[in-house]
PDB file of C-alpha atoms in Angstrom:
ATOM      1  CA  MET A1283      -5.285 -10.092  -2.467  1.00  0.00           C
ATOM      2  CA  THR A1284      -1.569 -10.275  -1.751  1.00  0.00           C
ATOM      3  CA  GLU A1285       1.362 -10.004  -4.080  1.00  0.00           C
ATOM      4  CA  SER A1286       4.962 -10.720  -3.119  1.00  0.00           C
ATOM      5  CA  SER A1287       7.054 -10.568  -6.319  1.00  0.00           C
ATOM      6  CA  VAL A1288       9.470  -7.653  -6.533  1.00  0.00           C
ATOM      7  CA  ILE A1289       8.841  -5.072  -9.245  1.00  0.00           C
ATOM      8  CA  GLU A1290      11.934  -3.181 -10.398  1.00  0.00           C
ATOM      9  CA  VAL A1291      11.457   0.370 -11.661  1.00  0.00           C
ATOM     10  CA  GLY A1292      14.913   1.639 -12.532  1.00  0.00           C
ATOM     11  CA  GLN A1293      16.864   1.542  -9.265  1.00  0.00           C
ATOM     12  CA  LEU A1294      13.732   1.315  -7.104  1.00  0.00           C
ATOM     13  CA  SER A1295      12.249  -1.945  -5.800  1.00  0.00           C
ATOM     14  CA  ILE A1296       8.556  -2.372  -5.014  1.00  0.00           C
ATOM     15  CA  ARG A1297       7.119  -5.409  -3.242  1.00  0.00           C
ATOM     16  CA  TYR A1298       3.357  -5.409  -2.901  1.00  0.00           C
ATOM     17  CA  LEU A1299       2.039  -6.710   0.402  1.00  0.00           C
ATOM     18  CA  VAL A1300      -1.638  -5.950  -0.330  1.00  0.00           C
ATOM     19  CA  ASP A1301      -2.803  -5.175  -3.885  1.00  0.00           C
ATOM     20  CA  GLY A1302      -6.164  -3.493  -3.491  1.00  0.00           C
ATOM     21  CA  SER A1303      -6.556  -2.465  -7.138  1.00  0.00           C
ATOM     22  CA  GLN A1304      -9.031  -5.261  -7.837  1.00  0.00           C
ATOM     23  CA  THR A1305     -11.389  -4.137  -5.056  1.00  0.00           C
ATOM     24  CA  ASP A1306     -10.853  -0.329  -5.069  1.00  0.00           C
ATOM     25  CA  ARG A1307      -9.603  -0.614  -1.516  1.00  0.00           C
ATOM     26  CA  VAL A1308      -6.442   0.146   0.368  1.00  0.00           C
ATOM     27  CA  GLY A1309      -3.105  -1.195  -0.870  1.00  0.00           C
ATOM     28  CA  MET A1310       0.315  -1.436   0.738  1.00  0.00           C
ATOM     29  CA  PHE A1311       3.802  -2.035  -0.616  1.00  0.00           C
ATOM     30  CA  GLU A1312       7.396  -1.937   0.535  1.00  0.00           C
ATOM     31  CA  LEU A1313       9.568   0.540  -1.353  1.00  0.00           C
ATOM     32  CA  LYS A1314      13.380   0.344  -1.421  1.00  0.00           C
ATOM     33  CA  VAL A1315      15.249   3.478  -2.487  1.00  0.00           C
ATOM     34  CA  PRO A1316      19.048   3.210  -2.895  1.00  0.00           C
ATOM     35  CA  PRO A1317      21.213   6.280  -2.173  1.00  0.00           C
ATOM     36  CA  SER A1318      21.216   8.887  -4.972  1.00  0.00           C
ATOM     37  CA  SER A1319      18.829   6.821  -7.105  1.00  0.00           C
ATOM     38  CA  ASN A1320      16.643   8.216  -9.855  1.00  0.00           C
ATOM     39  CA  VAL A1321      13.148   8.795  -8.500  1.00  0.00           C
ATOM     40  CA  PRO A1322       9.802   9.849  -9.981  1.00  0.00           C
ATOM     41  CA  PRO A1323       9.350  13.554 -10.746  1.00  0.00           C
ATOM     42  CA  PRO A1324       7.039  15.656  -8.560  1.00  0.00           C
ATOM     43  CA  HIS A1325       3.458  14.586  -9.232  1.00  0.00           C
ATOM     44  CA  SER A1326      -0.039  14.418  -7.796  1.00  0.00           C
ATOM     45  CA  HIS A1327      -2.699  11.714  -7.699  1.00  0.00           C
ATOM     46  CA  THR A1328      -6.258  12.381  -8.876  1.00  0.00           C
ATOM     47  CA  LYS A1329      -7.682   9.094  -7.610  1.00  0.00           C
ATOM     48  CA  ASN A1330      -5.972   8.250  -4.323  1.00  0.00           C
ATOM     49  CA  ASP A1331      -4.373   9.391  -1.072  1.00  0.00           C
ATOM     50  CA  GLU A1332      -0.919   8.129  -0.098  1.00  0.00           C
ATOM     51  CA  CYS A1333       0.970   7.723   3.162  1.00  0.00           C
ATOM     52  CA  VAL A1334       4.657   6.872   3.551  1.00  0.00           C
ATOM     53  CA  TYR A1335       6.096   5.268   6.709  1.00  0.00           C
ATOM     54  CA  VAL A1336       9.883   4.867   6.911  1.00  0.00           C
ATOM     55  CA  LEU A1337      11.181   1.514   8.172  1.00  0.00           C
ATOM     56  CA  GLU A1338      14.942   2.041   7.672  1.00  0.00           C
ATOM     57  CA  GLY A1339      17.166   4.904   6.551  1.00  0.00           C
ATOM     58  CA  THR A1340      16.260   8.532   5.899  1.00  0.00           C
ATOM     59  CA  LEU A1341      13.856   9.524   3.121  1.00  0.00           C
ATOM     60  CA  ARG A1342      13.496  13.109   1.922  1.00  0.00           C
ATOM     61  CA  TYR A1343       9.776  13.571   1.276  1.00  0.00           C
ATOM     62  CA  SER A1344       7.876  16.645   0.176  1.00  0.00           C
ATOM     63  CA  VAL A1345       4.180  17.412   0.075  1.00  0.00           C
ATOM     64  CA  ASP A1346       3.337  20.732  -1.557  1.00  0.00           C
ATOM     65  CA  ALA A1347       5.712  23.257   0.123  1.00  0.00           C
ATOM     66  CA  GLU A1348       6.657  21.069   3.122  1.00  0.00           C
ATOM     67  CA  VAL A1349       9.936  19.134   2.873  1.00  0.00           C
ATOM     68  CA  ARG A1350      11.005  16.724   5.609  1.00  0.00           C
ATOM     69  CA  ASP A1351      13.772  14.194   6.131  1.00  0.00           C
ATOM     70  CA  LEU A1352      11.863  11.227   7.533  1.00  0.00           C
ATOM     71  CA  ILE A1353      13.703   8.685   9.676  1.00  0.00           C
ATOM     72  CA  ALA A1354      12.586   5.216  10.779  1.00  0.00           C
ATOM     73  CA  GLY A1355       9.257   5.449  12.575  1.00  0.00           C
ATOM     74  CA  GLU A1356       8.171   8.705  10.920  1.00  0.00           C
ATOM     75  CA  SER A1357       5.451   9.168   8.318  1.00  0.00           C
ATOM     76  CA  MET A1358       3.962  11.769   6.014  1.00  0.00           C
ATOM     77  CA  PHE A1359       0.569  11.953   4.311  1.00  0.00           C
ATOM     78  CA  SER A1360      -0.086  13.063   0.708  1.00  0.00           C
ATOM     79  CA  PRO A1361      -3.764  13.849   0.177  1.00  0.00           C
ATOM     80  CA  ARG A1362      -5.140  13.384  -3.316  1.00  0.00           C
ATOM     81  CA  GLY A1363      -4.300  16.416  -5.455  1.00  0.00           C
ATOM     82  CA  SER A1364      -1.187  17.401  -3.474  1.00  0.00           C
ATOM     83  CA  VAL A1365       2.144  17.605  -5.307  1.00  0.00           C
ATOM     84  CA  HIS A1366       4.648  15.264  -3.713  1.00  0.00           C
ATOM     85  CA  GLN A1367       7.953  13.561  -4.363  1.00  0.00           C
ATOM     86  CA  PHE A1368      10.709  11.675  -2.570  1.00  0.00           C
ATOM     87  CA  SER A1369      14.457  11.206  -2.812  1.00  0.00           C
ATOM     88  CA  ASN A1370      17.352   9.587  -0.999  1.00  0.00           C
ATOM     89  CA  PRO A1371      20.330  11.986  -0.970  1.00  0.00           C
ATOM     90  CA  PHE A1372      21.789  10.096   1.992  1.00  0.00           C
ATOM     91  CA  GLY A1373      24.328   7.260   2.266  1.00  0.00           C
ATOM     92  CA  ALA A1374      22.106   4.270   3.107  1.00  0.00           C
ATOM     93  CA  GLU A1375      19.262   2.476   1.373  1.00  0.00           C
ATOM     94  CA  VAL A1376      15.756   3.431   2.508  1.00  0.00           C
ATOM     95  CA  ARG A1377      12.973   0.943   3.194  1.00  0.00           C
ATOM     96  CA  ALA A1378       9.488   2.387   3.515  1.00  0.00           C
ATOM     97  CA  LEU A1379       5.902   1.210   3.608  1.00  0.00           C
ATOM     98  CA  ILE A1380       3.561   3.006   1.234  1.00  0.00           C
ATOM     99  CA  VAL A1381      -0.182   2.837   1.851  1.00  0.00           C
ATOM    100  CA  GLN A1382      -2.634   4.070  -0.788  1.00  0.00           C
ATOM    101  CA  SER A1383      -6.399   4.435  -0.646  1.00  0.00           C
ATOM    102  CA  PRO A1384      -7.789   3.390  -2.969  1.00  0.00           C
ATOM    103  CA  ASP A1385      -4.766   1.489  -4.235  1.00  0.00           C
ATOM    104  CA  ILE A1386      -3.218   2.345  -7.593  1.00  0.00           C
ATOM    105  CA  GLY A1387      -2.229  -1.335  -7.958  1.00  0.00           C
ATOM    106  CA  ALA A1388       0.886  -3.321  -8.774  1.00  0.00           C
ATOM    107  CA  GLN A1389       0.149  -3.195 -12.517  1.00  0.00           C
ATOM    108  CA  TYR A1390       0.898   0.536 -12.550  1.00  0.00           C
ATOM    109  CA  PHE A1391       4.449  -0.145 -11.376  1.00  0.00           C
ATOM    110  CA  ARG A1392       4.859  -2.979 -13.891  1.00  0.00           C
ATOM    111  CA  ASP A1393       3.734  -0.627 -16.673  1.00  0.00           C
ATOM    112  CA  VAL A1394       6.049   2.183 -15.507  1.00  0.00           C
ATOM    113  CA  GLY A1395       8.888  -0.336 -15.124  1.00  0.00           C
ATOM    114  CA  ALA A1396       8.425  -1.450 -18.734  1.00  0.00           C
ATOM    115  CA  VAL A1397       9.029   2.154 -19.867  1.00  0.00           C
ATOM    116  CA  VAL A1398      11.793   3.049 -17.391  1.00  0.00           C
ATOM    117  CA  ASN A1399      13.710  -0.220 -17.824  1.00  0.00           C
ATOM    118  CA  ALA A1400      13.557  -0.222 -21.653  1.00  0.00           C
ATOM    119  CA  GLY A1401      17.047   0.181 -23.101  1.00  0.00           C
ATOM    120  CA  GLU A1402      19.836   2.580 -22.297  1.00  0.00           C
ATOM    121  CA  GLY A1403      19.459   6.248 -21.538  1.00  0.00           C
ATOM    122  CA  PRO A1404      16.545   8.177 -20.121  1.00  0.00           C
ATOM    123  CA  PRO A1405      13.031   6.751 -20.448  1.00  0.00           C
ATOM    124  CA  ASP A1406      10.649   7.856 -23.194  1.00  0.00           C
ATOM    125  CA  LYS A1407       8.984  10.863 -21.531  1.00  0.00           C
ATOM    126  CA  ALA A1408       5.798  10.715 -23.631  1.00  0.00           C
ATOM    127  CA  ALA A1409       5.342   6.996 -22.892  1.00  0.00           C
ATOM    128  CA  LEU A1410       5.951   7.590 -19.180  1.00  0.00           C
ATOM    129  CA  ILE A1411       3.415  10.440 -19.034  1.00  0.00           C
ATOM    130  CA  SER A1412       0.913   8.263 -20.906  1.00  0.00           C
ATOM    131  CA  VAL A1413       1.204   5.514 -18.269  1.00  0.00           C
ATOM    132  CA  MET A1414       1.012   8.013 -15.410  1.00  0.00           C
ATOM    133  CA  THR A1415      -2.090   9.672 -16.874  1.00  0.00           C
ATOM    134  CA  ARG A1416      -3.826   6.337 -17.414  1.00  0.00           C
ATOM    135  CA  TYR A1417      -3.529   5.642 -13.663  1.00  0.00           C
ATOM    136  CA  GLY A1418      -4.489   9.135 -12.476  1.00  0.00           C
ATOM    137  CA  LEU A1419      -1.029  10.587 -11.820  1.00  0.00           C
ATOM    138  CA  VAL A1420      -0.321  14.130 -12.973  1.00  0.00           C
ATOM    139  CA  PRO A1421       3.272  15.361 -13.401  1.00  0.00           C
ATOM    140  CA  ALA A1422       3.734  18.706 -11.654  1.00  0.00           C
ATOM    141  CA  THR A1423       4.300  21.759 -13.801  1.00  0.00           C
ATOM    142  CA  PRO A1424       7.699  23.308 -12.998  1.00  0.00           C
ATOM    143  CA  ALA A1425       7.538  26.722 -11.334  1.00  0.00           C
ATOM    144  CA  GLY A1426       7.643  29.498 -13.913  1.00  0.00           C
ATOM    145  CA  ALA A1427       6.538  27.229 -16.769  1.00  0.00           C
TER     146      ALA A1427
END
């Protein structure tokens, strides 16, 4: 199953190349991250592993305690259960391929986009956590909380 329409989640763009959510198999999408854009909070996945491969730009990516600035041609793996996040504190847009197994599916990003893109101001935190939880994502607990 392939999907090519762009899904906007705030400032991020997601274009599914393979949507494996219907078959519980691998999925792959292109992620575009503008400089200094708002990104998801640190989180873990209970149902899938994730790998990021940078195509263009520099992406700051962390998995548990390891933080790396990935450039084109570099990758990093997030096993299920690991706390990870990404950001782009640099001056150029990042393009990356994200591979998930099994795939979370394009509908997750549509559902998150509906919350994040609704109105002015920050998104409804309870609604966002509800969507994340439904798809097996767990927001990380801040240190000391």
